[in-house]
Coordinates of C-alpha atoms and ligand atoms in Angstrom, one line a residue:
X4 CA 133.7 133.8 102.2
X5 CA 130.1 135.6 100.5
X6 CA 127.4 135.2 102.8
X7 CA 125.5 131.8 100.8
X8 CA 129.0 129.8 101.2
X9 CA 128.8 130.4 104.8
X10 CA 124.8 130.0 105.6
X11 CA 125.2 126.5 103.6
X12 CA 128.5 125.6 105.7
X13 CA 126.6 126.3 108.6
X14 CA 123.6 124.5 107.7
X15 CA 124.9 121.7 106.0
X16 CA 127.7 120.6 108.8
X17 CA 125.1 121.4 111.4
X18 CA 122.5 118.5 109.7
X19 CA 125.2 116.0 109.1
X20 CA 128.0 116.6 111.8
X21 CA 126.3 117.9 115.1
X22 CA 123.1 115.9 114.2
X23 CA 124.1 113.3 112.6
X24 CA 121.6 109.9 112.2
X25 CA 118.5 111.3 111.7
X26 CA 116.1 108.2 111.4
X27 CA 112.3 109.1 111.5
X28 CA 111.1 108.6 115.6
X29 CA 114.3 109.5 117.3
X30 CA 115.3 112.6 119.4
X31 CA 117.8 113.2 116.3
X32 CA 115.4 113.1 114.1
X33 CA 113.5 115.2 116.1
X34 CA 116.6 117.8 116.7
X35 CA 116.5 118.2 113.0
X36 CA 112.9 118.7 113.1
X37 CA 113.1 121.8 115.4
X38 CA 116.7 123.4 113.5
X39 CA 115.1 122.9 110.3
X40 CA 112.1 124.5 111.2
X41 CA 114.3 127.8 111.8
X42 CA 116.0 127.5 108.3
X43 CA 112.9 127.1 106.2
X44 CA 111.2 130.1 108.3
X45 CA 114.1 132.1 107.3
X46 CA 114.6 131.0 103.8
X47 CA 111.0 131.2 103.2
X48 CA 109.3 134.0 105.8
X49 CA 106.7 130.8 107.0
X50 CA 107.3 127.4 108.7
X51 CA 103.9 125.0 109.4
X52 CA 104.3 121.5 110.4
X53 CA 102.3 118.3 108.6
X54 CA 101.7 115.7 111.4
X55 CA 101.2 112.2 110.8
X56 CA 101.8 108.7 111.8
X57 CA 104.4 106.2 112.1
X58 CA 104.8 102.8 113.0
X59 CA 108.6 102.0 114.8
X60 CA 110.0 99.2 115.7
X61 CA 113.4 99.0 117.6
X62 CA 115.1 95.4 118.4
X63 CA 115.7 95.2 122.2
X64 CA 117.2 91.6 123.2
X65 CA 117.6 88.4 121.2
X66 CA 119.6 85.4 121.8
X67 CA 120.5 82.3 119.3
X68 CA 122.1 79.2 121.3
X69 CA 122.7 76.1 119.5
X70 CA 122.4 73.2 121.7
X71 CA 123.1 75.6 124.4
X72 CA 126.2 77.5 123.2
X73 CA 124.6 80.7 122.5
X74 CA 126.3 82.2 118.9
X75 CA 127.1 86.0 118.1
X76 CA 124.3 87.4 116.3
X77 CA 122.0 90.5 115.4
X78 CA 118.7 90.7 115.3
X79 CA 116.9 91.2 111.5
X80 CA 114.8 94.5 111.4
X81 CA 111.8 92.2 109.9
X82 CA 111.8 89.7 113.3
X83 CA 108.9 90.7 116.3
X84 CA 109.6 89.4 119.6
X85 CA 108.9 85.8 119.4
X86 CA 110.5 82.9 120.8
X87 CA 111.4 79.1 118.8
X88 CA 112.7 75.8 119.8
X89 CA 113.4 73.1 117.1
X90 CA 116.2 71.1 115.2
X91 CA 117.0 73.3 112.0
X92 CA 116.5 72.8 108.3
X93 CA 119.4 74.1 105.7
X94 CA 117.7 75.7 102.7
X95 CA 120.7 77.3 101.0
X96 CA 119.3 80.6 99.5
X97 CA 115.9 79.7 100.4
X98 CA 114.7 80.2 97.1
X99 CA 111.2 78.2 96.5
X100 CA 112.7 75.3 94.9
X101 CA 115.8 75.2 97.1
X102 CA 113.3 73.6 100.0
X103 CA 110.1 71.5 100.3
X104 CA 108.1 73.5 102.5
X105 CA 106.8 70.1 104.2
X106 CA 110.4 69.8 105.2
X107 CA 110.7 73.2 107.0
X108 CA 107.1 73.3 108.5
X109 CA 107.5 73.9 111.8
X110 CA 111.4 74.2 112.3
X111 CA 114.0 76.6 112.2
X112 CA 115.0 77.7 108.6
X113 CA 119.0 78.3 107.6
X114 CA 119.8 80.3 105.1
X115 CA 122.8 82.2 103.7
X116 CA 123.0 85.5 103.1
X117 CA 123.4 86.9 99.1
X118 CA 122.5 85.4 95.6
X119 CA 119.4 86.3 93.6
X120 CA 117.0 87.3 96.9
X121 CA 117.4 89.4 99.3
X122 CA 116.8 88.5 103.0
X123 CA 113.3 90.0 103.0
X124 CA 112.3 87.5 100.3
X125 CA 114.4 84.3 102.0
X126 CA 112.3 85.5 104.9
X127 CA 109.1 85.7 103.4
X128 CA 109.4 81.9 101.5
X129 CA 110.1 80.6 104.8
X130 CA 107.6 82.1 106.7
X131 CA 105.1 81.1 104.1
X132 CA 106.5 77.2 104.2
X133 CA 105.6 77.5 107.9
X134 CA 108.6 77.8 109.9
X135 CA 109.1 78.6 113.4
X136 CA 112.3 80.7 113.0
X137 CA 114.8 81.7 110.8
X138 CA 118.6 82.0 111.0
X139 CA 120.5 83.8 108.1
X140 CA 124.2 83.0 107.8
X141 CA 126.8 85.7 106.8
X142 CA 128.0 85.2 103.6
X143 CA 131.1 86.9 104.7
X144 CA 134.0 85.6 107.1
X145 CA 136.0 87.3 109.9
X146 CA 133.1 87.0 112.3
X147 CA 131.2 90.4 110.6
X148 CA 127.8 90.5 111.1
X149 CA 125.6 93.3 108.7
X150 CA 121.8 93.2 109.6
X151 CA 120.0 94.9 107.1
X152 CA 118.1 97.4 109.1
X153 CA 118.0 97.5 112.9
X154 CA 114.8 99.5 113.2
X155 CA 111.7 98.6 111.2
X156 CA 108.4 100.2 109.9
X157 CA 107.1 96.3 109.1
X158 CA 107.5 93.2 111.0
X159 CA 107.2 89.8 109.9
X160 CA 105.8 86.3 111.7
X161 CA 108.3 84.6 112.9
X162 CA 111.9 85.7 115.0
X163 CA 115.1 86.1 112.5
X164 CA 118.2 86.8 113.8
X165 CA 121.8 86.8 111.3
X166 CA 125.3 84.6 112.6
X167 CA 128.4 84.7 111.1
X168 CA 130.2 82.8 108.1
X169 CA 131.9 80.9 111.0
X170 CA 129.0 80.0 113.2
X171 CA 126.8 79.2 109.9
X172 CA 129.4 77.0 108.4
X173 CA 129.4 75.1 111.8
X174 CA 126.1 74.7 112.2
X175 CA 125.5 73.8 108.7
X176 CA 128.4 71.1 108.8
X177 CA 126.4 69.8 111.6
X178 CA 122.9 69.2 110.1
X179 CA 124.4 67.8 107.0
X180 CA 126.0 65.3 108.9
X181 CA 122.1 64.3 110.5
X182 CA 123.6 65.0 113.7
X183 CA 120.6 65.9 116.3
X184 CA 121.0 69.6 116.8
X185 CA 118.9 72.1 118.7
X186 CA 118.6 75.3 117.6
X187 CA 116.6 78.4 120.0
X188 CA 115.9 81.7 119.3
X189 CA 114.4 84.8 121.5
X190 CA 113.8 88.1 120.0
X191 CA 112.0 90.9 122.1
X192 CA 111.3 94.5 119.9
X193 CA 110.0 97.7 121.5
X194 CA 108.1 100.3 119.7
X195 CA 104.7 101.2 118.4
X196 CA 103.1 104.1 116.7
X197 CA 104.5 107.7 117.3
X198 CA 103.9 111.5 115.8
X199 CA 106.7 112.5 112.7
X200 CA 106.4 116.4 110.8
X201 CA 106.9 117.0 107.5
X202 CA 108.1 120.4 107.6
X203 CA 106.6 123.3 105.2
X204 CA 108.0 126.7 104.1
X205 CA 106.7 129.4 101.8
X206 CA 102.7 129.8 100.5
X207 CA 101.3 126.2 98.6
X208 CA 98.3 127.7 97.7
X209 CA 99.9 130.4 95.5
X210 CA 103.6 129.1 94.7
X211 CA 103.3 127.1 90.9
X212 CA 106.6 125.6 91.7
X213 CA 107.1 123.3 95.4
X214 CA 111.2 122.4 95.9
X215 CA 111.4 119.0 98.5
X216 CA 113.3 117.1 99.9
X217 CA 113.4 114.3 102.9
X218 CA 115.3 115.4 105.7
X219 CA 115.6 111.8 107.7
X220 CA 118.1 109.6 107.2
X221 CA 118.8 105.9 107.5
X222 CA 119.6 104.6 111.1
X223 CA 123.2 103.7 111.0
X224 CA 124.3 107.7 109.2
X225 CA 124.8 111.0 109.1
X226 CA 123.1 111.1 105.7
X227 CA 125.7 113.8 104.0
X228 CA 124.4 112.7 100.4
X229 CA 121.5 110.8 101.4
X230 CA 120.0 113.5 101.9
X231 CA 121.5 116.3 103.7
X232 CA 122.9 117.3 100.1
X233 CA 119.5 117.8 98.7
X234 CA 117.7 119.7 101.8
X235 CA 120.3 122.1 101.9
X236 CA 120.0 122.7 97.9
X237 CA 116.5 123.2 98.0
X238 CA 116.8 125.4 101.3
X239 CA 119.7 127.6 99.4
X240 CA 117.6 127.5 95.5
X241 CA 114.6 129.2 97.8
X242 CA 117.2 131.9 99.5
X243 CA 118.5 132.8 95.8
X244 CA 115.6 132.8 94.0
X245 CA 115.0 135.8 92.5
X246 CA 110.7 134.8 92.9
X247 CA 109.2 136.5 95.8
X248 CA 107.4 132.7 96.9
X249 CA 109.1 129.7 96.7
X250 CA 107.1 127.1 98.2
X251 CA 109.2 124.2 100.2
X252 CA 108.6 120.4 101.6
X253 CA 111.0 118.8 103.8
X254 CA 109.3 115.3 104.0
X255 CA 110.4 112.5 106.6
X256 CA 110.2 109.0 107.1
X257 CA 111.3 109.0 103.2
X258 CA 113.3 105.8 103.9
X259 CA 110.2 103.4 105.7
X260 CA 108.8 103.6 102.6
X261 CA 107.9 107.5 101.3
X262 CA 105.6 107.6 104.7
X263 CA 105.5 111.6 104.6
X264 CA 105.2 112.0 100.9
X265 CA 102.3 109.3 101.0
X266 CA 100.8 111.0 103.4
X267 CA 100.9 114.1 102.9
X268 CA 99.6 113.3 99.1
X269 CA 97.0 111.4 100.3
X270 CA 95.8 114.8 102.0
X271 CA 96.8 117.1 99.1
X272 CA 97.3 115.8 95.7
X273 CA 94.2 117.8 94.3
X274 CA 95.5 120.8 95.7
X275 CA 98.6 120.6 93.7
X276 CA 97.3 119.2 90.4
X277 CA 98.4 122.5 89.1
X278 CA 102.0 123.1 90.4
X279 CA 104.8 121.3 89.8
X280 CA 106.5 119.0 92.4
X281 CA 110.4 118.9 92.1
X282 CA 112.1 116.5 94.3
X283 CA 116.0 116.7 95.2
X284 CA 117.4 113.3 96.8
X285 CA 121.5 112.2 96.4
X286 CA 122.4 115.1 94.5
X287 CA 125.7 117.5 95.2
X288 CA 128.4 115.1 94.2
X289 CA 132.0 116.4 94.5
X290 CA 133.4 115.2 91.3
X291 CA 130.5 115.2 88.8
X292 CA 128.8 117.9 87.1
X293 CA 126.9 115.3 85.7
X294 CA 122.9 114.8 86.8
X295 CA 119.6 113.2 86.0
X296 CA 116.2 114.1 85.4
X297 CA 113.2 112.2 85.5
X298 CA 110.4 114.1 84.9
X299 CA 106.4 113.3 83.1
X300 CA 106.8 117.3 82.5
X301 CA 108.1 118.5 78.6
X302 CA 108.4 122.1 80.1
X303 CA 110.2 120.8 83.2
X304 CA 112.7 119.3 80.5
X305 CA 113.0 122.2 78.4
X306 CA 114.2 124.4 81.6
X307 CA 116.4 121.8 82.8
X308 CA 118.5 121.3 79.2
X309 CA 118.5 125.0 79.2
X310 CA 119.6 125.8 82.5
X311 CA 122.3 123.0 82.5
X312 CA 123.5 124.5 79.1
X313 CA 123.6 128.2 80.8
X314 CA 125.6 126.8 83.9
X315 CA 127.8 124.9 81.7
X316 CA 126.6 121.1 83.7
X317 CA 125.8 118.0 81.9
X318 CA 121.9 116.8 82.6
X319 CA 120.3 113.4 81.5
X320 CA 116.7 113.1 80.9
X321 CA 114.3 110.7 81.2
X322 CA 110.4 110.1 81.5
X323 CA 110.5 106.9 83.5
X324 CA 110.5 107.9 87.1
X325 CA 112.0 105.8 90.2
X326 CA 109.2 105.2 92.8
X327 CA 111.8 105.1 95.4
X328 CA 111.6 108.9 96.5
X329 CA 109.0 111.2 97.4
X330 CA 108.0 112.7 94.3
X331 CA 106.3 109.1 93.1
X332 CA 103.4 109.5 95.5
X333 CA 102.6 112.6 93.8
X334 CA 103.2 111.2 90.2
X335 CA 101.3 108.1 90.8
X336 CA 98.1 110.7 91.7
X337 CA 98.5 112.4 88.3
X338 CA 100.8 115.7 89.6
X339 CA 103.6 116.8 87.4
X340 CA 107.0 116.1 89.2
X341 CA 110.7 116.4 88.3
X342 CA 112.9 114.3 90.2
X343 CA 117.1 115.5 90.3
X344 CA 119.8 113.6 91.5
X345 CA 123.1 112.4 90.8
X346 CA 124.0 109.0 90.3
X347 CA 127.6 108.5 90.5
X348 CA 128.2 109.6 94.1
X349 CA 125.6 107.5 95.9
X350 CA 127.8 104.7 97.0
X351 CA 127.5 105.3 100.4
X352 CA 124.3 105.9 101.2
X353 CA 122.8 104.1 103.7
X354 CA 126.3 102.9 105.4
X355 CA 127.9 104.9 107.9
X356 CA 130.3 106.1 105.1
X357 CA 127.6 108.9 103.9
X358 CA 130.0 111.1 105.5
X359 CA 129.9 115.5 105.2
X360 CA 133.7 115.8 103.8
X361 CA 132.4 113.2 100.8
X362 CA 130.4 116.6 100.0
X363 CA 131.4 119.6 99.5
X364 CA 129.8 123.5 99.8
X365 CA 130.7 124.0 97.0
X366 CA 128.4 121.6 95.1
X367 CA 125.8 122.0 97.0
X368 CA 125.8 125.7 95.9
X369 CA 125.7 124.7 92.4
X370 CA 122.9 122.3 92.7
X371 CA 121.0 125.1 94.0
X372 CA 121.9 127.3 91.6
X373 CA 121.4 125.1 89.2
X374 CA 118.2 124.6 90.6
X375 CA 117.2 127.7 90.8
X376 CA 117.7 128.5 87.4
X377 CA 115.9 125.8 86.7
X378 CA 112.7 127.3 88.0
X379 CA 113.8 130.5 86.4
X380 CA 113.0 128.8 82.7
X381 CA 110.0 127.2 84.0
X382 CA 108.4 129.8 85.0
X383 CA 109.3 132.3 82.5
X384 CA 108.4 129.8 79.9
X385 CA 105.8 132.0 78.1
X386 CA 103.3 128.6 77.5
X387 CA 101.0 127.7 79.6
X388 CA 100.9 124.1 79.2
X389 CA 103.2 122.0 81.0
Ligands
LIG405 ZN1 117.3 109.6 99.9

């Protein structure tokens, strides 16, 4: 085994494996923190941290009884700690003109789970209609329950907790038959603001070309794809670049919502209005040589066609960007960005299926060579203009 096969074993089981979840706030999150730190300095000769702020919130209790028989249940990652007391209202998929909000104002909303909105929305039209509480119904049997997120960035007005197909169909059965039911919730959250690092490598100022990737990962997975795959790529294109400063980003808090990109462009953006951002997120799929490029860069393009012709991969470009990773904070303030990924192996991400042996070495070490020779044609791309 050559000595890059067995650095990116190491690294990548070490993120995904002995880590594991590495959701931004928690001592895991911090663990990778502190062993990424390590990697970066050696990849790169440098390590800083970016500081900023987060806002957590972590359910604690909560409680659904229905006239007194308390029902199986989890708690929505939207719901604060509230508490509510009234007969329910049905609203099917609590779309707007599935209910009259005078009908729900004040009361406990039911709704199922799936169709055209999702539970964010149903939450939001009932909230906005006025209700107290609101109970989603699994919209799948066998008593499984699937909250949506267990740990929140944003929190919502009233307490929202999920029961099963079961319980829902029950309860349901009972309000269509005008039966007097009561329904109670009590949801109690913990959290509050807390410190999260972005973690840099290599010298900004003078690098044209900065490689990132986020390095947290949902809360319920080891993140092997999403992302473990990409910070390890962008560590291993910095060790094999033949350049004597590759600049890197590991951002966190990527999945509340870009929170460390945001910020840190928020901070920097002028600084960089000259280099060239290039973002790595879901991107070292076993079975698939085949990847995507969005970039607002012609010369980021140009290298990318050639270097996937060179390596023998397949690459798809496009100029419309996603603004759901951390290279859209940058766009959005005018800075060339490329963003790479791979689209056919993110299945699993966010479920605890993102597992390490859905990955292997072995692509990762050809996304960063890949990506690396990417660079290669950018910089050596006699033009000046991007
Ligand atoms: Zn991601």
């Amino acid at each position: 085994m050559d000595d890059l096969t067995k650095w990116v074993e190491n690294a990548f089981y070490n993120l995904t494996d002995n880590i594991g979840q590495r959701m931004a706030g928690t001592n895991n999150n911090e663990l990778a923190e502190k062993v990424l730190s390590n990697y970066i300095k050696d990849v790169t000769g440098t390590v800083e941290k970016f500081r900023f702020e987060i806002t957590r919130w972590v359910p604690k209790q909560w409680k659904i009884e229905v006239d007194g028989v308390e029902y199986k249940s989890l708690l929505l990652g939207f719901s604060p700690s509230g508490s509510a007391s009234s007969d329910p209202v049905y609203v099917y998929r609590a779309s707007k003109y599935e209910f009259d909000s005078g009908d729900v104002d004040g009361k406990i909303a039911v709704a199922v789970r799936g169709g055209d909105l999702r539970c964010e929305q149903k939450y939001q039209n009932i909230a906005e209609s006025g209700a107290v509480g609101f109970v989603q119904v699994m919209d799948i049997p066998n008593g499984i329950l699937r909250a949506e997120k267990i740990a929140s960035n944003k929190i919502g007005p009233i307490p929202a907790v999920e029961i099963t197909y079961e319980d829902g169909m029950r309860l349901i059965r009972k309000i269509e038959k005008n039966r007097s039911v009561n329904v109670s919730i009590k949801t109690v959250i913990e959290g509050g603001r807390e410190e999260v690092s972005n973690i840099i490598g290599g010298d900004i100022d003078r690098s044209p070309i900065i490689l990132t990737a986020h390095y947290d990962s949902w809360f319920n997975t080891p993140g092997a794809f999403d992302n473990a795959s990409g910070v390890i790529s962008v560590l291993s294109a910095a060790k094999i670049s033949k350049l004597n400063s590759i600049a890197v980003i590991l951002f966190n808090a990527e999945e509340f919502g870009l929170l460390g990109s945001k910020s840190y462009s928020q901070k920097k953006a002028y600084e960089l209005s000259e280099k060239l951002i290039l973002n790595l997120d879901v991107c070292a799929c076993k079975n698939s040589v085949l990847y995507t490029l969005q970039t607002n860069s012609r010369r980021l393009a140009k290298a990318a066609v050639k270097a996937a012709d060179q390596a023998g991969l397949e690459i798809v470009v496009t100029s419309k960007l996603s603004h759901h990773s951390d290279h859209w904070p940058f766009a959005k303030e005018g800075v060339k960005v490329g963003f790479l990924f791979q689209n056919s192996c993110n299945i699993h991400t966010h479920t605890p299926y993102d597992t390490p042996e859905k990955v292997s070495v072995k692509s990762i070490i050809r996304t960063a060579k890949f990506t690396s020779k990417i660079i290669e044609n950018f910089i050596n791309k006699t033009s000046p203009s991007h």
